[in-house]
JSON list of C-alpha atoms in Angstrom, two decimals:
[
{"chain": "A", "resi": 1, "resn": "UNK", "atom": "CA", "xyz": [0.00, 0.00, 0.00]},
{"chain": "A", "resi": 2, "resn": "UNK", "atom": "CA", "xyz": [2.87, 2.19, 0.67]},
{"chain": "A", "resi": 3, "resn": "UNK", "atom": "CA", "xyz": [4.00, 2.05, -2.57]},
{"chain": "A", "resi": 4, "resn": "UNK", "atom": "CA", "xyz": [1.03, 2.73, -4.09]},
{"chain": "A", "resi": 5, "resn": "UNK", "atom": "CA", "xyz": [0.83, 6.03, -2.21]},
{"chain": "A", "resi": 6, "resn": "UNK", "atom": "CA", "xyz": [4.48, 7.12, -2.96]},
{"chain": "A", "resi": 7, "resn": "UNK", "atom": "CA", "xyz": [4.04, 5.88, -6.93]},
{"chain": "A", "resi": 8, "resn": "UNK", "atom": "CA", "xyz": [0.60, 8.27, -7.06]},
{"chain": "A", "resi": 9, "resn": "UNK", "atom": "CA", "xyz": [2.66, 11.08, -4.92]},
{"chain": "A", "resi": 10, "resn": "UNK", "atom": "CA", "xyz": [5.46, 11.35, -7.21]},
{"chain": "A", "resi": 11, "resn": "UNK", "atom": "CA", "xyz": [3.02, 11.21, -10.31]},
{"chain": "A", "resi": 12, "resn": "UNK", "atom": "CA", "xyz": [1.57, 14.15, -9.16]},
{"chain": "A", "resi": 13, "resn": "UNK", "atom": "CA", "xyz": [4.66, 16.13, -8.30]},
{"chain": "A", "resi": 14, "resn": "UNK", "atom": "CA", "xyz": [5.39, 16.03, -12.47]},
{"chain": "A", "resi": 15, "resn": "UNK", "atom": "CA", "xyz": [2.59, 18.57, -12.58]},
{"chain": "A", "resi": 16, "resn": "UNK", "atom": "CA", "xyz": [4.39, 21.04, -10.62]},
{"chain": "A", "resi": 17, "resn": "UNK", "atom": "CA", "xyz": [6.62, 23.72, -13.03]},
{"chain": "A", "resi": 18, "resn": "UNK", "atom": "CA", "xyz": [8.98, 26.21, -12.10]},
{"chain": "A", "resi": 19, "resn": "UNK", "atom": "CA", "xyz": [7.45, 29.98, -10.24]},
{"chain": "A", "resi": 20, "resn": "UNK", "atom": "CA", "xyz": [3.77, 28.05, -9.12]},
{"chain": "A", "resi": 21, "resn": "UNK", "atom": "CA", "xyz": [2.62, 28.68, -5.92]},
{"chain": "A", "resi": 22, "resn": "UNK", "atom": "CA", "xyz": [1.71, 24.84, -4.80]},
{"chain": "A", "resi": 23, "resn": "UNK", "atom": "CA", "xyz": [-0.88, 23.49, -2.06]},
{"chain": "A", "resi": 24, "resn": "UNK", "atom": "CA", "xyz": [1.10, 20.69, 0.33]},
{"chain": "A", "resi": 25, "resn": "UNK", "atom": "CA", "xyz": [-1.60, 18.50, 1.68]},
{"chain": "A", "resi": 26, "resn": "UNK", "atom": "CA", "xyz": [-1.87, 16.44, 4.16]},
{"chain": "A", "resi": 27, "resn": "UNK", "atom": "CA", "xyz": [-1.60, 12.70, 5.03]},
{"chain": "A", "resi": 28, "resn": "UNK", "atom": "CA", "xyz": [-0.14, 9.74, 3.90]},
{"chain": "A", "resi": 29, "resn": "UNK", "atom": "CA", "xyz": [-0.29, 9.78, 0.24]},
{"chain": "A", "resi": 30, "resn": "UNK", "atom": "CA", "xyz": [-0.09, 13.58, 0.35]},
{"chain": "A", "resi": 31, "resn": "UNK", "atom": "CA", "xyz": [3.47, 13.15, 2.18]},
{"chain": "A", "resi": 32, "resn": "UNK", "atom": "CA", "xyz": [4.74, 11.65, -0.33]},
{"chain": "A", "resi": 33, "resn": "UNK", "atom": "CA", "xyz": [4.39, 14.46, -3.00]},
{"chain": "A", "resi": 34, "resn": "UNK", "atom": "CA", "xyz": [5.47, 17.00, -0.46]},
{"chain": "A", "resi": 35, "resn": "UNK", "atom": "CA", "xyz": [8.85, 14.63, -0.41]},
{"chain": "A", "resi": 36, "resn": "UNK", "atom": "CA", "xyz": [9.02, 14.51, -3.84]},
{"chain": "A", "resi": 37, "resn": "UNK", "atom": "CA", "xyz": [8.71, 18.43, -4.25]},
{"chain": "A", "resi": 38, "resn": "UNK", "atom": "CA", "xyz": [11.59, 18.77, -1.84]},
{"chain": "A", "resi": 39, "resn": "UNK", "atom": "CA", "xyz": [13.43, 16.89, -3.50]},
{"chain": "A", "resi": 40, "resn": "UNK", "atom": "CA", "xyz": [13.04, 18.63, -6.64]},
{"chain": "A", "resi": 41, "resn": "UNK", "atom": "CA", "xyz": [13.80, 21.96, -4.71]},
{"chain": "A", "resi": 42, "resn": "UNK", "atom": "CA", "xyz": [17.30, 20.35, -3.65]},
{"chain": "A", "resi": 43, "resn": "UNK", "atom": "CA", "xyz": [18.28, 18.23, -7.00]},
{"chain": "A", "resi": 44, "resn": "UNK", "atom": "CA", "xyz": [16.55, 19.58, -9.76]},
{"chain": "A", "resi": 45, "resn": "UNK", "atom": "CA", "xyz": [16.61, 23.99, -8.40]},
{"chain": "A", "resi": 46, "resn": "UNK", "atom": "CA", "xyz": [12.73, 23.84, -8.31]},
{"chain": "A", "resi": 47, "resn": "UNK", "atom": "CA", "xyz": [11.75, 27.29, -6.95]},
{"chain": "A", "resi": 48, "resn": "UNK", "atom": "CA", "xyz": [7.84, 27.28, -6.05]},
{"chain": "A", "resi": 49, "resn": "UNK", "atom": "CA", "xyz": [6.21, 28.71, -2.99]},
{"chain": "A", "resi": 50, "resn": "UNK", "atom": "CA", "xyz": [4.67, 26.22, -0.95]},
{"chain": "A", "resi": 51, "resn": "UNK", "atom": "CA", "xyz": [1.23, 27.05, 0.89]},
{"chain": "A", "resi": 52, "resn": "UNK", "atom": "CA", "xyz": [0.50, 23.97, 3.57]},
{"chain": "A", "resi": 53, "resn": "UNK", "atom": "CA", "xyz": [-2.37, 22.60, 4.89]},
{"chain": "A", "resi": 54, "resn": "UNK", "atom": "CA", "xyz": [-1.48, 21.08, 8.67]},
{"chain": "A", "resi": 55, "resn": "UNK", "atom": "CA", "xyz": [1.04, 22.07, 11.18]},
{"chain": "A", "resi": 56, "resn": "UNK", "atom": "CA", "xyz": [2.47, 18.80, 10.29]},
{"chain": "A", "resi": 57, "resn": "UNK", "atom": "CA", "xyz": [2.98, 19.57, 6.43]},
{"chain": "A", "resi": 58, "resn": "UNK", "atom": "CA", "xyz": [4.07, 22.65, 7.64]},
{"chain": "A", "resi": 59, "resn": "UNK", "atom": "CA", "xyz": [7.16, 20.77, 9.69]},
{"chain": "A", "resi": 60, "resn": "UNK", "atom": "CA", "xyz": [7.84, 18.41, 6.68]},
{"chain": "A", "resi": 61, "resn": "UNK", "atom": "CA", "xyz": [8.01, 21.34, 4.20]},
{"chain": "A", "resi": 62, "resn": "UNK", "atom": "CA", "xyz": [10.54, 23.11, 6.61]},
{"chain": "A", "resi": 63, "resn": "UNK", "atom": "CA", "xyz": [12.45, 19.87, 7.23]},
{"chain": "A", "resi": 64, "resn": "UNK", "atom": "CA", "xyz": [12.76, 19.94, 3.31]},
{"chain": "A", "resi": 65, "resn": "UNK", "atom": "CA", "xyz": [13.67, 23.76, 3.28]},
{"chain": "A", "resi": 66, "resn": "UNK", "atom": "CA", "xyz": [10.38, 24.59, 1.02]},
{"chain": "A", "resi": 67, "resn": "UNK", "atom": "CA", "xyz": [9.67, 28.07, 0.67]},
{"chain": "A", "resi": 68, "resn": "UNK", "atom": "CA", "xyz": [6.77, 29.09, 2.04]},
{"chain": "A", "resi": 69, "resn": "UNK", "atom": "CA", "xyz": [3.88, 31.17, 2.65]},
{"chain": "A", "resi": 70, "resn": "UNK", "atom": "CA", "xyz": [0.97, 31.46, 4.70]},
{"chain": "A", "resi": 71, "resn": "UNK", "atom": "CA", "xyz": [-2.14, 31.72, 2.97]},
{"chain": "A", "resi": 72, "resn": "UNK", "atom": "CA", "xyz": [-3.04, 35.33, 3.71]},
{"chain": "A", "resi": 73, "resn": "UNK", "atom": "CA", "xyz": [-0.47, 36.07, 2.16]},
{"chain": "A", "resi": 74, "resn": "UNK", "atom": "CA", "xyz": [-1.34, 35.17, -1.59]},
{"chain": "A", "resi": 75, "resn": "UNK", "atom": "CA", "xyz": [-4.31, 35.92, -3.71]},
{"chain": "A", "resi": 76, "resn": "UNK", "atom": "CA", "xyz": [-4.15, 32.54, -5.95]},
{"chain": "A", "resi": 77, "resn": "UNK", "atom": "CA", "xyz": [-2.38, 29.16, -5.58]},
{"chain": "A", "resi": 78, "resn": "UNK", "atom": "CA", "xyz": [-1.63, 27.52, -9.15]},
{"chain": "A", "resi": 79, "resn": "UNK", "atom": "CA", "xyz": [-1.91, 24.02, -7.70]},
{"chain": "A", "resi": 80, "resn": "UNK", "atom": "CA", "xyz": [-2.56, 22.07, -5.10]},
{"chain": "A", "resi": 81, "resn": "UNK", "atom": "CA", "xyz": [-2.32, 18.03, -4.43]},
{"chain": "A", "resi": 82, "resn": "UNK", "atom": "CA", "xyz": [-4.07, 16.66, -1.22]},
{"chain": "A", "resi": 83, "resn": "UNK", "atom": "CA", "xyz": [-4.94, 13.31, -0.42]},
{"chain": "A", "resi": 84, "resn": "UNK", "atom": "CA", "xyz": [-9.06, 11.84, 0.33]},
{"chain": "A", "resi": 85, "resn": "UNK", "atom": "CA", "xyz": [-10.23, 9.48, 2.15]},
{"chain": "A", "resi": 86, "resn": "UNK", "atom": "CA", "xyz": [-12.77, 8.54, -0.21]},
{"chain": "A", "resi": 87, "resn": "UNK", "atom": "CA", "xyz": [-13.75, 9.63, -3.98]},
{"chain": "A", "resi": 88, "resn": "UNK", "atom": "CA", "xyz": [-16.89, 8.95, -5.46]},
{"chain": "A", "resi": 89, "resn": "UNK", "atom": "CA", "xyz": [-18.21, 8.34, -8.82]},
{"chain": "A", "resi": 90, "resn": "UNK", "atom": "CA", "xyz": [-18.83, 11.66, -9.29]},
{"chain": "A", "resi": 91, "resn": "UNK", "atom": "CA", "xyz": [-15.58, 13.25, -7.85]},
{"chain": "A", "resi": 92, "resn": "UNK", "atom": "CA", "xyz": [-17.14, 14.08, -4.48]},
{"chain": "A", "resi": 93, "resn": "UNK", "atom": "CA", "xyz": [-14.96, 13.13, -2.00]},
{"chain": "A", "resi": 94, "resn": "UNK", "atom": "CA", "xyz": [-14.42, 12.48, 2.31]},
{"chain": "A", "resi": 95, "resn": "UNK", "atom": "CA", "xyz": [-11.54, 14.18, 3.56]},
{"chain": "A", "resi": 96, "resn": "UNK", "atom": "CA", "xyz": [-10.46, 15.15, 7.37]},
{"chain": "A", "resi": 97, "resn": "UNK", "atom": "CA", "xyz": [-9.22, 11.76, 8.22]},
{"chain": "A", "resi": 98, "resn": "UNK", "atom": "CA", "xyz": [-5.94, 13.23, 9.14]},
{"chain": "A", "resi": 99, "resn": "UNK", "atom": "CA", "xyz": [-7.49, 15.84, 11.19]},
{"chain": "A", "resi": 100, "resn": "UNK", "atom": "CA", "xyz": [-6.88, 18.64, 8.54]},
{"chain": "A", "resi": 101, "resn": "UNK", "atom": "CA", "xyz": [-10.04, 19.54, 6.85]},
{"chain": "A", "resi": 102, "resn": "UNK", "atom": "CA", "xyz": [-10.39, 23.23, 7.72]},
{"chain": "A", "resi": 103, "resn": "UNK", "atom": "CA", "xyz": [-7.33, 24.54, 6.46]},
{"chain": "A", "resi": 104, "resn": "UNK", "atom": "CA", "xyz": [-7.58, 22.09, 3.35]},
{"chain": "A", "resi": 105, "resn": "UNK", "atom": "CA", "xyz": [-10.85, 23.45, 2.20]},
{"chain": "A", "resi": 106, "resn": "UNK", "atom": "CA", "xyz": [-9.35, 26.96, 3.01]},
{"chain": "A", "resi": 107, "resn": "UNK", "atom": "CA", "xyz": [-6.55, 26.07, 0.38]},
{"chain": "A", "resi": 108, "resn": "UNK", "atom": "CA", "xyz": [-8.21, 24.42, -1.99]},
{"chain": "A", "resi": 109, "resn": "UNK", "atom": "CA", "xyz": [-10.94, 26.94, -2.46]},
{"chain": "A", "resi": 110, "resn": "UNK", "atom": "CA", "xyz": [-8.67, 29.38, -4.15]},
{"chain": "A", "resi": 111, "resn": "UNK", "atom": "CA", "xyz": [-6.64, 26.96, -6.14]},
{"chain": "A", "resi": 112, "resn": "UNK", "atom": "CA", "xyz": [-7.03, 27.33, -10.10]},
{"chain": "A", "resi": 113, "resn": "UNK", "atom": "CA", "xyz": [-6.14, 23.27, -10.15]},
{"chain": "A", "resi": 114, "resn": "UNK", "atom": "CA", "xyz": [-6.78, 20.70, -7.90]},
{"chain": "A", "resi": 115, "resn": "UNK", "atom": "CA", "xyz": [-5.64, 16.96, -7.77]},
{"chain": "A", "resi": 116, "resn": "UNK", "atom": "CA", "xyz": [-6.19, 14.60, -5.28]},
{"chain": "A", "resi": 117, "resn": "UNK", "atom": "CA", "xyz": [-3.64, 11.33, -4.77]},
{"chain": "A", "resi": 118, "resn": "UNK", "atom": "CA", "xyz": [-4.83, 8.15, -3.72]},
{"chain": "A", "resi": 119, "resn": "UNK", "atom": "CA", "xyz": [-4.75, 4.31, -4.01]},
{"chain": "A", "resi": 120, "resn": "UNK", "atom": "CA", "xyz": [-7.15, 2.01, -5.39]},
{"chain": "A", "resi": 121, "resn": "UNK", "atom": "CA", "xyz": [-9.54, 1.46, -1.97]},
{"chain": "A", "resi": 122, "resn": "UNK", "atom": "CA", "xyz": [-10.27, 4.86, -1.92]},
{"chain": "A", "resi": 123, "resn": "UNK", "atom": "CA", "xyz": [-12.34, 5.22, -4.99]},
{"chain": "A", "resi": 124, "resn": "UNK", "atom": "CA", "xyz": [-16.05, 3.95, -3.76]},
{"chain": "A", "resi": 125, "resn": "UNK", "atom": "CA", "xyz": [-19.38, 4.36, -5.32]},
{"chain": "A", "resi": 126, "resn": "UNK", "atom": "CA", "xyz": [-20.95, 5.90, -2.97]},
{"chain": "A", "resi": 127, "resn": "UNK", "atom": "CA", "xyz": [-19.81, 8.16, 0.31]},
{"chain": "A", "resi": 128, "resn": "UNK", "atom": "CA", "xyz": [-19.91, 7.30, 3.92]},
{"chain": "A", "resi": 129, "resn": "UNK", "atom": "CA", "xyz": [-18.34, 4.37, 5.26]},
{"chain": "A", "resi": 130, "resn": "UNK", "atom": "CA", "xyz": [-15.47, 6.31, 5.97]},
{"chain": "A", "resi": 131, "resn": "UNK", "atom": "CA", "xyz": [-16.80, 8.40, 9.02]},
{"chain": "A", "resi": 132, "resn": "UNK", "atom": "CA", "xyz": [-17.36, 12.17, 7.86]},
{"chain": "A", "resi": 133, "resn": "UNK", "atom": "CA", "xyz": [-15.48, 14.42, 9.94]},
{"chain": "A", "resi": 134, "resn": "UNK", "atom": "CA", "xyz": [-17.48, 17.81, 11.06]},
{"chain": "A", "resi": 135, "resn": "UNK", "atom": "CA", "xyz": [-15.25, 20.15, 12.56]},
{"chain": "A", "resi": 136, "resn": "UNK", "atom": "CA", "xyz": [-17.25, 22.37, 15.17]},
{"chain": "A", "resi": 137, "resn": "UNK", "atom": "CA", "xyz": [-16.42, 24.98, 18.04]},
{"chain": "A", "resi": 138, "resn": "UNK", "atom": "CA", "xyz": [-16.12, 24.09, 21.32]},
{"chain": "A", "resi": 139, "resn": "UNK", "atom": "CA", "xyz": [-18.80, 26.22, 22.60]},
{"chain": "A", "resi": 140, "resn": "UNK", "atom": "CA", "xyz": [-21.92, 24.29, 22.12]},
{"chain": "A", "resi": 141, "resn": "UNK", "atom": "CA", "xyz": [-20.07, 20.94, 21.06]},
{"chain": "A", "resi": 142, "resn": "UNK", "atom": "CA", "xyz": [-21.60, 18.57, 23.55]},
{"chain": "A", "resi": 143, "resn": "UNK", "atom": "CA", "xyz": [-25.44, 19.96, 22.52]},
{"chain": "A", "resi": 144, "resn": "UNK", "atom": "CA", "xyz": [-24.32, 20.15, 18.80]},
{"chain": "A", "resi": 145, "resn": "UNK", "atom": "CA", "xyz": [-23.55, 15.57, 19.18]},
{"chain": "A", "resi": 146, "resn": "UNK", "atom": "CA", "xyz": [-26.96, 15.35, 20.71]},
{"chain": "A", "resi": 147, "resn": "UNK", "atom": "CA", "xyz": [-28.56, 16.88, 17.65]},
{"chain": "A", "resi": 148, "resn": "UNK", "atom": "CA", "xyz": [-26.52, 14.47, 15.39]},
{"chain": "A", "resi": 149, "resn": "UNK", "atom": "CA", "xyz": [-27.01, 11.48, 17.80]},
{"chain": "A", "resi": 150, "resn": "UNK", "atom": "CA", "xyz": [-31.34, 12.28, 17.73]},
{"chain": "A", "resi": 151, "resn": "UNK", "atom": "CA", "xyz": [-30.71, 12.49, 13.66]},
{"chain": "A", "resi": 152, "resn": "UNK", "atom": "CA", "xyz": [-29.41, 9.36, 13.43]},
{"chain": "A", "resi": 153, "resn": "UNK", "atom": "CA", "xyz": [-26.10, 10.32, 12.53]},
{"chain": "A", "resi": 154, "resn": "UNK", "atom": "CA", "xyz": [-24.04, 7.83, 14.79]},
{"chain": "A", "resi": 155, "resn": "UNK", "atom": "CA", "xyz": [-21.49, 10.76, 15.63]},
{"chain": "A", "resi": 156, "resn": "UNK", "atom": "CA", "xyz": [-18.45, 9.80, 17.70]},
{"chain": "A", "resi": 157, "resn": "UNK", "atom": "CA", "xyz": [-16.11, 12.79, 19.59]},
{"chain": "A", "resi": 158, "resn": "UNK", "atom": "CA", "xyz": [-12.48, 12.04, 17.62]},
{"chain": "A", "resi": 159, "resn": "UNK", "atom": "CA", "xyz": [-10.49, 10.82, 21.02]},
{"chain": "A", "resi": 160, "resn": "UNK", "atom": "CA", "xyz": [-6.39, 11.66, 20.93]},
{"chain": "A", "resi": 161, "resn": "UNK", "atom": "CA", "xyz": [-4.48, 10.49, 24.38]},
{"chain": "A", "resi": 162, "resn": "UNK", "atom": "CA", "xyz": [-7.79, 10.16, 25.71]},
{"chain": "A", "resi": 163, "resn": "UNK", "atom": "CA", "xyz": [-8.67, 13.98, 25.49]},
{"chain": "A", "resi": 164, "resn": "UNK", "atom": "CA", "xyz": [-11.36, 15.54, 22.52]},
{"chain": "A", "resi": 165, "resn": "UNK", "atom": "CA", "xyz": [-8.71, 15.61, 19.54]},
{"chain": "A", "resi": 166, "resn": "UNK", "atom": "CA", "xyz": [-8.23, 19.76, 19.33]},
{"chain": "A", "resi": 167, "resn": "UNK", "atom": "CA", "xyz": [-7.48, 20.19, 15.85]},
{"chain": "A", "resi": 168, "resn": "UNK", "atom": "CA", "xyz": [-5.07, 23.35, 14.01]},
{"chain": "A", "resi": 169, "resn": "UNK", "atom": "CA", "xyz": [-7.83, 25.68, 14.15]},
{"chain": "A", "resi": 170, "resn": "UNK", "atom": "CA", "xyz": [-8.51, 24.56, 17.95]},
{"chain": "A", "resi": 171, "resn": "UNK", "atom": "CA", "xyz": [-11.92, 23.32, 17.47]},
{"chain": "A", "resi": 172, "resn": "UNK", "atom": "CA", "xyz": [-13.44, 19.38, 17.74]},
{"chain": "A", "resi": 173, "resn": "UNK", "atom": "CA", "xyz": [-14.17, 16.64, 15.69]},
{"chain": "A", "resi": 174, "resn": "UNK", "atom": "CA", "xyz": [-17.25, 14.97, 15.39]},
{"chain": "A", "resi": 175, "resn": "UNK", "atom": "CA", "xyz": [-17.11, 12.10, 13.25]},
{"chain": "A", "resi": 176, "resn": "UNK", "atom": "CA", "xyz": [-20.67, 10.93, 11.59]},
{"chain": "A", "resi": 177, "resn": "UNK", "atom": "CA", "xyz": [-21.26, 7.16, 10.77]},
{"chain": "A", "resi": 178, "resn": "UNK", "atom": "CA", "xyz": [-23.12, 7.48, 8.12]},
{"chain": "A", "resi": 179, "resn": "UNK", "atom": "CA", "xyz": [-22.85, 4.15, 5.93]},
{"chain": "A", "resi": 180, "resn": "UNK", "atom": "CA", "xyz": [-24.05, 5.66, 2.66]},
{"chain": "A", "resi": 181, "resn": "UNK", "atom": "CA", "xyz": [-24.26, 9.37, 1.80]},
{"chain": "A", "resi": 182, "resn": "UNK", "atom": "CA", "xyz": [-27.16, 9.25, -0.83]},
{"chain": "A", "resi": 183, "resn": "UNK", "atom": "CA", "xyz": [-26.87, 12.80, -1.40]},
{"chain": "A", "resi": 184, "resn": "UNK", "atom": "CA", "xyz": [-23.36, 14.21, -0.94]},
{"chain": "A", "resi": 185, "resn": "UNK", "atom": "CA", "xyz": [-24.42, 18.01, -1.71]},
{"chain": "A", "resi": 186, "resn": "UNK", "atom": "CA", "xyz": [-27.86, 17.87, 0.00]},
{"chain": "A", "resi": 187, "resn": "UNK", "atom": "CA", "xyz": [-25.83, 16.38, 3.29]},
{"chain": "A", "resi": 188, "resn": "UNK", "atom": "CA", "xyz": [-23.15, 19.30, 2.44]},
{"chain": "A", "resi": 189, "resn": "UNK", "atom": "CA", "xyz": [-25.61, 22.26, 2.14]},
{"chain": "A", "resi": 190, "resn": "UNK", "atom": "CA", "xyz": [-27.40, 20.64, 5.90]},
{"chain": "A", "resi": 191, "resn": "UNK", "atom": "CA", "xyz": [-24.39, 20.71, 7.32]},
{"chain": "A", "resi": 192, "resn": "UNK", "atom": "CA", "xyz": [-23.09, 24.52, 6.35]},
{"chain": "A", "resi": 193, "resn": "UNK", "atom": "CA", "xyz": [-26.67, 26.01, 7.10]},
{"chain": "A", "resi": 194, "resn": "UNK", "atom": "CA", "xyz": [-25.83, 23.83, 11.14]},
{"chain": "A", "resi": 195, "resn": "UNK", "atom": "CA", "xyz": [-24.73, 26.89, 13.44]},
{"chain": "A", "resi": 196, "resn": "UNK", "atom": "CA", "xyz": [-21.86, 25.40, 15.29]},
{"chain": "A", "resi": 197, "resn": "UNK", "atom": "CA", "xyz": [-20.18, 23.57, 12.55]},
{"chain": "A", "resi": 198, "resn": "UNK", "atom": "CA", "xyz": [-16.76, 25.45, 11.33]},
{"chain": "A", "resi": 199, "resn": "UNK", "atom": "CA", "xyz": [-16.57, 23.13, 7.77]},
{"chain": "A", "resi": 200, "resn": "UNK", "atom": "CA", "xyz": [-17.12, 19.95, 7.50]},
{"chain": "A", "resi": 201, "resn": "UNK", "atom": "CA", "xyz": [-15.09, 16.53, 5.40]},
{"chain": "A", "resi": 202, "resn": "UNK", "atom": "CA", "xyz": [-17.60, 16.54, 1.99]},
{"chain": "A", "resi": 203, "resn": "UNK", "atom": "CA", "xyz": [-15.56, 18.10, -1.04]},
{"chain": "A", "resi": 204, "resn": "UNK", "atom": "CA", "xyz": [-18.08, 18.32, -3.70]},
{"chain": "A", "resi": 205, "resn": "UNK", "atom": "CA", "xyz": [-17.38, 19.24, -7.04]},
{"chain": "A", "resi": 206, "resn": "UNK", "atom": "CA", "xyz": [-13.89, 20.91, -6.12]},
{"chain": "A", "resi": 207, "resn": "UNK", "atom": "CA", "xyz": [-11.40, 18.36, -7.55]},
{"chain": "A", "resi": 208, "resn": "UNK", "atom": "CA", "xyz": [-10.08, 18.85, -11.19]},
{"chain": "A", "resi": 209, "resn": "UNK", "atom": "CA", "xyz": [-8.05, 15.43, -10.84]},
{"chain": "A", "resi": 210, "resn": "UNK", "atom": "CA", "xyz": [-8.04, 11.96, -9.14]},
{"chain": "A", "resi": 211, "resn": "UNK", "atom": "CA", "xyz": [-4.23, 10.08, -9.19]},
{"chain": "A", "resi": 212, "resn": "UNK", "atom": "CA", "xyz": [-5.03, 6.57, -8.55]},
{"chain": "A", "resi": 213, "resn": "UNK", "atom": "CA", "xyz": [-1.76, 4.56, -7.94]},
{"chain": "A", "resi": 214, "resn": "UNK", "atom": "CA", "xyz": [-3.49, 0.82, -8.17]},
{"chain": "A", "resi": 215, "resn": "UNK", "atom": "CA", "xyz": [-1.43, -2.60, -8.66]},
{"chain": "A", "resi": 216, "resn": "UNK", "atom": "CA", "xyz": [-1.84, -2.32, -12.20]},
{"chain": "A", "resi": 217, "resn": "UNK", "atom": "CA", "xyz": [-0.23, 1.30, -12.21]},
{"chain": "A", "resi": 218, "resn": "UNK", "atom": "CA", "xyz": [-1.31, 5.17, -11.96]},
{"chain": "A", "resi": 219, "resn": "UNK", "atom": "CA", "xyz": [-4.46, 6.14, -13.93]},
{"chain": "A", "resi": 220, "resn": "UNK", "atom": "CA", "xyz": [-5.11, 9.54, -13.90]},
{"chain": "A", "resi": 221, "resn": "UNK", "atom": "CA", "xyz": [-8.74, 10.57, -13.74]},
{"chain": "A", "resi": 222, "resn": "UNK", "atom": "CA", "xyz": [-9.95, 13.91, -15.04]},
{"chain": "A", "resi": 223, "resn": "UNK", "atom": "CA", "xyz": [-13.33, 15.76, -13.50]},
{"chain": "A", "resi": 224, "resn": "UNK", "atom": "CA", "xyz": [-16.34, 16.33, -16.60]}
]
């Protein structure tokens, strides 16, 4: 599986040119195209500004001595590659599984072209066995998991050390067992009307590009 994720990585990095500002995302098969840029920036004199995602992309992108910027501090990014937890027929897709999906939807929204890297088991035909993350304040939280527990919605507090994972942006998780998403933009659109709720792990309709890295090779799927 691990090679998978570095093959669809590295595939991905070959879309990067010279002067783009470049989304680093965040997670395992993101990691490896964040290693793959720095190397470029080291063997090949790459020069892009990097824009990250996570405090933990942010460490890997110093560790690599990527330039970068914060994203106030740039009106357009050319490109950015992020990983999903799950893709969809229709190039919706889960993300937050690496506790990130604030400040990914922050980056991706003003990115001219967007890819997402992942292997084979992520593409599903339908959303929602992977647990949707929902990313809410802490004021409110407890009453906000009642409302989703009386809907149905299975939610679960994400648990790090034993404590309410705080994430970046120092809010909570709740994750939402769902099973089956019939209706990834209605369930979006619910969600972003719910006061309490910061953003939330659907990415409908924002991807320009799937990388699938599968044991026959890396197909490269383009958004209608």
């Amino acid at each position: 599986m691990e090679a998978l994720k570095k093959m669809a990585g590295v595939t991905a990095a070959q879309y990067v040119k010279d002067g783009m500002t470049v989304g680093l995302g965040t997670g395992s098969t993101a990691y490896y195209f964040v290693e793959e840029i720095g190397r470029r920036v080291k063997e090949e004199g790459l020069t892009i500004v990097g824009v990250t995602t996570s405090s933990v992309t942010t460490k890997q992108a110093q560790g690599l001595e990527i330039p970068l910027k914060s994203v106030d501090e740039i009106d357009s990014i050319d490109l950015t590659v992020d990983g999903a937890d799950e893709v969809d027929k229709n190039f919706n897709g889960i993300k937050g599984g690496g506790a990130a999906l604030l400040m990914e939807k922050i980056v991706a929204t003003p990115t001219k072209e967007y890819i997402w890297v992942v292997d084979e088991s992520k593409m599903v035909e339908h959303l929602g066995a992977f647990k949707l993350p929902v990313e809410v304040v802490q004021y409110g939280a407890e009453r906000l998991f009642r409302v989703f527990e009386k809907a149905g919605y299975q939610p679960s507090f994400r648990i790090k050390n034993g404590e309410k994972l705080v994430t970046d942006m120092q809010n909570f998780i709740i994750d939402l067992d769902l099973k089956c998403i019939e209706n990834p933009l209605e369930f979006g659109r619910m969600l972003d009307e719910t006061v309490g709720v910061v953003e939330h792990g659907l990415f409908n309709g924002m991807v320009d590009k799937v990388i699938v890295a599968g044991k026959a090779g890396v197909t490269v799927l383009e958004a209608l």
